[in-house]
Amino acid sequence: MGPARSLLVSHNTSPPAASTKPLSAVTVRDLRLTYSRRLPPVIDGVNMTVPVGSIYGLLGASGCGKTSLLKCLVGLSKPDSGSVLIFGQRLHQGLVPGPGVGFMPQELALHPDFTVAENMYFFGQLRGMPIEKIYERISFLCTFFQLLPADRFVEHL
């Protein structure tokens, strides 16, 4: 995957406690976002549903609004109108997307002088994960995303 791709990942973790389990991890309805009144909207009328437990990729041309949409999904940008629900709850209700939803922005750069495993280890440490859990996740993710051997430098992927 190149840096121009944004990816929203919902993996099998428990959503926030609720009386009934939502059917979707992410629900977007009629989302609209503008950065300036003088320019056309960056996002206009977007609707999407990401089922719980799924992996969802968002692909498109440069400048089409992928990153802007994802920033709305995780609460980094406030849309002009429409709704965003994460596990059935609005973000403004104090909900942080949490462990059930991951966001990999295109601005996040991997360290080119690190191997695949070293990059994953670095970010695991930043998140405060126990070392054993970091190694477990590296093994799982490298297998799942077919990144083996993990001792390759990321610039060679």
PDB file of C-alpha atoms in Angstrom:
ATOM      1  CA  MET A   1       0.000   0.000   0.000  1.00  0.00           C
ATOM      2  CA  GLY A   2       1.352   3.384  -0.972  1.00  0.00           C
ATOM      3  CA  PRO A   3       1.188   6.552   1.094  1.00  0.00           C
ATOM      4  CA  ALA A   4      -1.657   7.923  -1.042  1.00  0.00           C
ATOM      5  CA  ARG A   5      -4.076   5.337   0.327  1.00  0.00           C
ATOM      6  CA  SER A   6      -6.034   5.907   3.482  1.00  0.00           C
ATOM      7  CA  LEU A   7      -7.386   2.945   5.358  1.00  0.00           C
ATOM      8  CA  LEU A   8     -10.096   2.586   7.939  1.00  0.00           C
ATOM      9  CA  VAL A   9      -9.842  -0.664   9.820  1.00  0.00           C
ATOM     10  CA  SER A  10     -12.455  -2.124  12.075  1.00  0.00           C
ATOM     11  CA  HIS A  11     -11.157  -5.288  13.640  1.00  0.00           C
ATOM     12  CA  ASN A  12     -12.766  -7.817  15.951  1.00  0.00           C
ATOM     13  CA  THR A  13     -12.776  -6.043  19.286  1.00  0.00           C
ATOM     14  CA  SER A  14     -15.744  -5.340  21.448  1.00  0.00           C
ATOM     15  CA  PRO A  15     -17.570  -2.089  20.780  1.00  0.00           C
ATOM     16  CA  PRO A  16     -18.505   0.166  23.685  1.00  0.00           C
ATOM     17  CA  ALA A  17     -21.078  -1.371  26.007  1.00  0.00           C
ATOM     18  CA  ALA A  18     -24.652  -0.728  24.949  1.00  0.00           C
ATOM     19  CA  SER A  19     -28.026  -2.313  25.505  1.00  0.00           C
ATOM     20  CA  THR A  20     -27.961  -3.708  21.964  1.00  0.00           C
ATOM     21  CA  LYS A  21     -24.965  -4.346  19.769  1.00  0.00           C
ATOM     22  CA  PRO A  22     -24.855  -2.053  16.731  1.00  0.00           C
ATOM     23  CA  LEU A  23     -24.777  -3.726  13.333  1.00  0.00           C
ATOM     24  CA  SER A  24     -22.162  -1.330  12.038  1.00  0.00           C
ATOM     25  CA  ALA A  25     -18.868  -0.032  13.360  1.00  0.00           C
ATOM     26  CA  VAL A  26     -19.206   3.145  11.281  1.00  0.00           C
ATOM     27  CA  THR A  27     -22.304   4.764   9.805  1.00  0.00           C
ATOM     28  CA  VAL A  28     -22.107   7.970   7.766  1.00  0.00           C
ATOM     29  CA  ARG A  29     -25.215   9.740   6.450  1.00  0.00           C
ATOM     30  CA  ASP A  30     -25.350  12.762   4.130  1.00  0.00           C
ATOM     31  CA  LEU A  31     -21.956  14.056   5.264  1.00  0.00           C
ATOM     32  CA  ARG A  32     -20.890  17.470   3.990  1.00  0.00           C
ATOM     33  CA  LEU A  33     -17.617  19.280   4.698  1.00  0.00           C
ATOM     34  CA  THR A  34     -16.320  22.568   3.337  1.00  0.00           C
ATOM     35  CA  TYR A  35     -13.075  24.336   4.128  1.00  0.00           C
ATOM     36  CA  SER A  36     -14.102  27.661   2.591  1.00  0.00           C
ATOM     37  CA  ARG A  37     -17.364  29.261   1.489  1.00  0.00           C
ATOM     38  CA  ARG A  38     -15.634  30.263  -1.740  1.00  0.00           C
ATOM     39  CA  LEU A  39     -14.728  26.673  -2.678  1.00  0.00           C
ATOM     40  CA  PRO A  40     -16.915  23.686  -3.489  1.00  0.00           C
ATOM     41  CA  PRO A  41     -17.422  21.169  -0.669  1.00  0.00           C
ATOM     42  CA  VAL A  42     -14.644  18.663  -0.101  1.00  0.00           C
ATOM     43  CA  ILE A  43     -17.258  16.090   0.918  1.00  0.00           C
ATOM     44  CA  ASP A  44     -20.831  16.367  -0.325  1.00  0.00           C
ATOM     45  CA  GLY A  45     -23.557  13.861   0.507  1.00  0.00           C
ATOM     46  CA  VAL A  46     -21.354  10.907   1.486  1.00  0.00           C
ATOM     47  CA  ASN A  47     -23.145   7.823   2.819  1.00  0.00           C
ATOM     48  CA  MET A  48     -21.387   4.661   3.957  1.00  0.00           C
ATOM     49  CA  THR A  49     -21.674   1.793   6.397  1.00  0.00           C
ATOM     50  CA  VAL A  50     -18.809  -0.318   7.711  1.00  0.00           C
ATOM     51  CA  PRO A  51     -20.050  -3.544   9.340  1.00  0.00           C
ATOM     52  CA  VAL A  52     -18.683  -4.566  12.731  1.00  0.00           C
ATOM     53  CA  GLY A  53     -15.660  -6.840  12.361  1.00  0.00           C
ATOM     54  CA  SER A  54     -14.803  -5.814   8.817  1.00  0.00           C
ATOM     55  CA  ILE A  55     -11.768  -4.289   7.184  1.00  0.00           C
ATOM     56  CA  TYR A  56     -12.639  -1.392   4.935  1.00  0.00           C
ATOM     57  CA  GLY A  57     -10.380   0.419   2.493  1.00  0.00           C
ATOM     58  CA  LEU A  58     -11.002   3.888   1.154  1.00  0.00           C
ATOM     59  CA  LEU A  59      -9.358   4.469  -2.225  1.00  0.00           C
ATOM     60  CA  GLY A  60      -9.481   7.379  -4.622  1.00  0.00           C
ATOM     61  CA  ALA A  61      -7.568   9.989  -6.539  1.00  0.00           C
ATOM     62  CA  SER A  62      -5.403  12.514  -4.763  1.00  0.00           C
ATOM     63  CA  GLY A  63      -7.498  15.371  -3.402  1.00  0.00           C
ATOM     64  CA  CYS A  64     -10.858  13.597  -3.654  1.00  0.00           C
ATOM     65  CA  GLY A  65     -11.582  13.827   0.096  1.00  0.00           C
ATOM     66  CA  LYS A  66     -10.429  10.484   1.549  1.00  0.00           C
ATOM     67  CA  THR A  67      -8.380  11.986   4.363  1.00  0.00           C
ATOM     68  CA  SER A  68     -11.014  14.661   5.028  1.00  0.00           C
ATOM     69  CA  LEU A  69     -13.666  11.949   5.389  1.00  0.00           C
ATOM     70  CA  LEU A  70     -11.494   9.930   7.751  1.00  0.00           C
ATOM     71  CA  LYS A  71     -10.766  13.024   9.833  1.00  0.00           C
ATOM     72  CA  CYS A  72     -14.532  13.471  10.227  1.00  0.00           C
ATOM     73  CA  LEU A  73     -14.864   9.816  11.247  1.00  0.00           C
ATOM     74  CA  VAL A  74     -12.348  10.104  14.077  1.00  0.00           C
ATOM     75  CA  GLY A  75     -13.396  13.571  15.233  1.00  0.00           C
ATOM     76  CA  LEU A  76     -10.428  15.560  13.916  1.00  0.00           C
ATOM     77  CA  SER A  77     -12.697  17.600  11.604  1.00  0.00           C
ATOM     78  CA  LYS A  78     -16.267  18.708  12.242  1.00  0.00           C
ATOM     79  CA  PRO A  79     -18.556  18.265   9.226  1.00  0.00           C
ATOM     80  CA  ASP A  80     -20.904  21.086   8.187  1.00  0.00           C
ATOM     81  CA  SER A  81     -23.841  18.678   8.139  1.00  0.00           C
ATOM     82  CA  GLY A  82     -24.725  15.008   8.209  1.00  0.00           C
ATOM     83  CA  SER A  83     -24.034  12.399  10.838  1.00  0.00           C
ATOM     84  CA  VAL A  84     -21.215  10.080  11.851  1.00  0.00           C
ATOM     85  CA  LEU A  85     -21.920   7.186  14.206  1.00  0.00           C
ATOM     86  CA  ILE A  86     -19.182   4.984  15.662  1.00  0.00           C
ATOM     87  CA  PHE A  87     -20.663   1.792  17.104  1.00  0.00           C
ATOM     88  CA  GLY A  88     -24.045   3.556  17.117  1.00  0.00           C
ATOM     89  CA  GLN A  89     -22.885   6.661  19.009  1.00  0.00           C
ATOM     90  CA  ARG A  90     -22.150  10.184  17.847  1.00  0.00           C
ATOM     91  CA  LEU A  91     -18.567  11.339  18.385  1.00  0.00           C
ATOM     92  CA  HIS A  92     -19.668  14.468  20.241  1.00  0.00           C
ATOM     93  CA  GLN A  93     -21.139  12.239  22.986  1.00  0.00           C
ATOM     94  CA  GLY A  94     -17.621  11.888  24.371  1.00  0.00           C
ATOM     95  CA  LEU A  95     -16.867   8.732  22.415  1.00  0.00           C
ATOM     96  CA  VAL A  96     -13.330   8.281  21.228  1.00  0.00           C
ATOM     97  CA  PRO A  97     -13.219   5.732  18.385  1.00  0.00           C
ATOM     98  CA  GLY A  98     -11.033   3.546  20.585  1.00  0.00           C
ATOM     99  CA  PRO A  99      -9.731   0.051  20.002  1.00  0.00           C
ATOM    100  CA  GLY A 100     -12.486  -1.010  17.613  1.00  0.00           C
ATOM    101  CA  VAL A 101     -11.628   1.520  14.910  1.00  0.00           C
ATOM    102  CA  GLY A 102      -8.173   2.299  13.601  1.00  0.00           C
ATOM    103  CA  PHE A 103      -7.143   5.187  11.389  1.00  0.00           C
ATOM    104  CA  MET A 104      -3.968   5.337   9.320  1.00  0.00           C
ATOM    105  CA  PRO A 105      -3.631   8.821   7.828  1.00  0.00           C
ATOM    106  CA  GLN A 106      -1.519   9.325   4.738  1.00  0.00           C
ATOM    107  CA  GLU A 107       0.535  11.935   6.605  1.00  0.00           C
ATOM    108  CA  LEU A 108       1.848   9.295   8.995  1.00  0.00           C
ATOM    109  CA  ALA A 109       5.218   8.336   7.631  1.00  0.00           C
ATOM    110  CA  LEU A 110       6.877   5.032   8.293  1.00  0.00           C
ATOM    111  CA  HIS A 111      10.536   5.214   9.164  1.00  0.00           C
ATOM    112  CA  PRO A 112      12.341   4.235   5.928  1.00  0.00           C
ATOM    113  CA  ASP A 113      15.466   3.177   7.838  1.00  0.00           C
ATOM    114  CA  PHE A 114      13.450   0.684   9.918  1.00  0.00           C
ATOM    115  CA  THR A 115      12.290  -2.756   8.907  1.00  0.00           C
ATOM    116  CA  VAL A 116       8.597  -3.650   8.818  1.00  0.00           C
ATOM    117  CA  ALA A 117       8.920  -5.232  12.276  1.00  0.00           C
ATOM    118  CA  GLU A 118      10.900  -2.290  13.692  1.00  0.00           C
ATOM    119  CA  ASN A 119       8.243   0.182  12.507  1.00  0.00           C
ATOM    120  CA  MET A 120       5.513  -1.884  14.136  1.00  0.00           C
ATOM    121  CA  TYR A 121       7.547  -2.228  17.335  1.00  0.00           C
ATOM    122  CA  PHE A 122       8.124   1.544  17.435  1.00  0.00           C
ATOM    123  CA  PHE A 123       4.419   2.356  17.125  1.00  0.00           C
ATOM    124  CA  GLY A 124       3.504  -0.370  19.617  1.00  0.00           C
ATOM    125  CA  GLN A 125       5.824   1.278  22.128  1.00  0.00           C
ATOM    126  CA  LEU A 126       4.265   4.684  21.433  1.00  0.00           C
ATOM    127  CA  ARG A 127       0.871   3.204  22.279  1.00  0.00           C
ATOM    128  CA  GLY A 128       2.261   1.776  25.518  1.00  0.00           C
ATOM    129  CA  MET A 129       1.667  -1.850  24.566  1.00  0.00           C
ATOM    130  CA  PRO A 130       3.429  -4.547  26.587  1.00  0.00           C
ATOM    131  CA  ILE A 131       6.430  -5.989  24.706  1.00  0.00           C
ATOM    132  CA  GLU A 132       4.873  -9.471  24.534  1.00  0.00           C
ATOM    133  CA  LYS A 133       1.719  -8.005  22.976  1.00  0.00           C
ATOM    134  CA  ILE A 134       3.786  -6.006  20.466  1.00  0.00           C
ATOM    135  CA  TYR A 135       5.534  -9.162  19.243  1.00  0.00           C
ATOM    136  CA  GLU A 136       2.215 -11.009  19.080  1.00  0.00           C
ATOM    137  CA  ARG A 137       0.651  -8.216  16.989  1.00  0.00           C
ATOM    138  CA  ILE A 138       3.701  -7.969  14.704  1.00  0.00           C
ATOM    139  CA  SER A 139       3.432 -11.678  13.968  1.00  0.00           C
ATOM    140  CA  PHE A 140      -0.308 -11.508  13.332  1.00  0.00           C
ATOM    141  CA  LEU A 141      -0.240  -8.328  11.223  1.00  0.00           C
ATOM    142  CA  CYS A 142       2.729  -9.387   9.094  1.00  0.00           C
ATOM    143  CA  THR A 143       0.997 -12.669   8.311  1.00  0.00           C
ATOM    144  CA  PHE A 144      -2.445 -11.118   7.788  1.00  0.00           C
ATOM    145  CA  PHE A 145      -1.202  -8.332   5.494  1.00  0.00           C
ATOM    146  CA  GLN A 146       1.377 -10.592   3.792  1.00  0.00           C
ATOM    147  CA  LEU A 147       4.328  -8.457   4.901  1.00  0.00           C
ATOM    148  CA  LEU A 148       6.677 -11.365   5.543  1.00  0.00           C
ATOM    149  CA  PRO A 149       9.584 -11.455   5.839  1.00  0.00           C
ATOM    150  CA  ALA A 150       9.291  -8.710   8.460  1.00  0.00           C
ATOM    151  CA  ASP A 151      13.013  -7.931   8.340  1.00  0.00           C
ATOM    152  CA  ARG A 152      12.598  -6.082   5.007  1.00  0.00           C
ATOM    153  CA  PHE A 153      12.968  -2.326   5.022  1.00  0.00           C
ATOM    154  CA  VAL A 154       9.675  -0.528   4.398  1.00  0.00           C
ATOM    155  CA  GLU A 155      11.094   1.326   1.412  1.00  0.00           C
ATOM    156  CA  HIS A 156      11.320  -2.073  -0.343  1.00  0.00           C
ATOM    157  CA  LEU A 157       7.668  -3.055   0.100  1.00  0.00           C
TER     158      LEU A 157
END
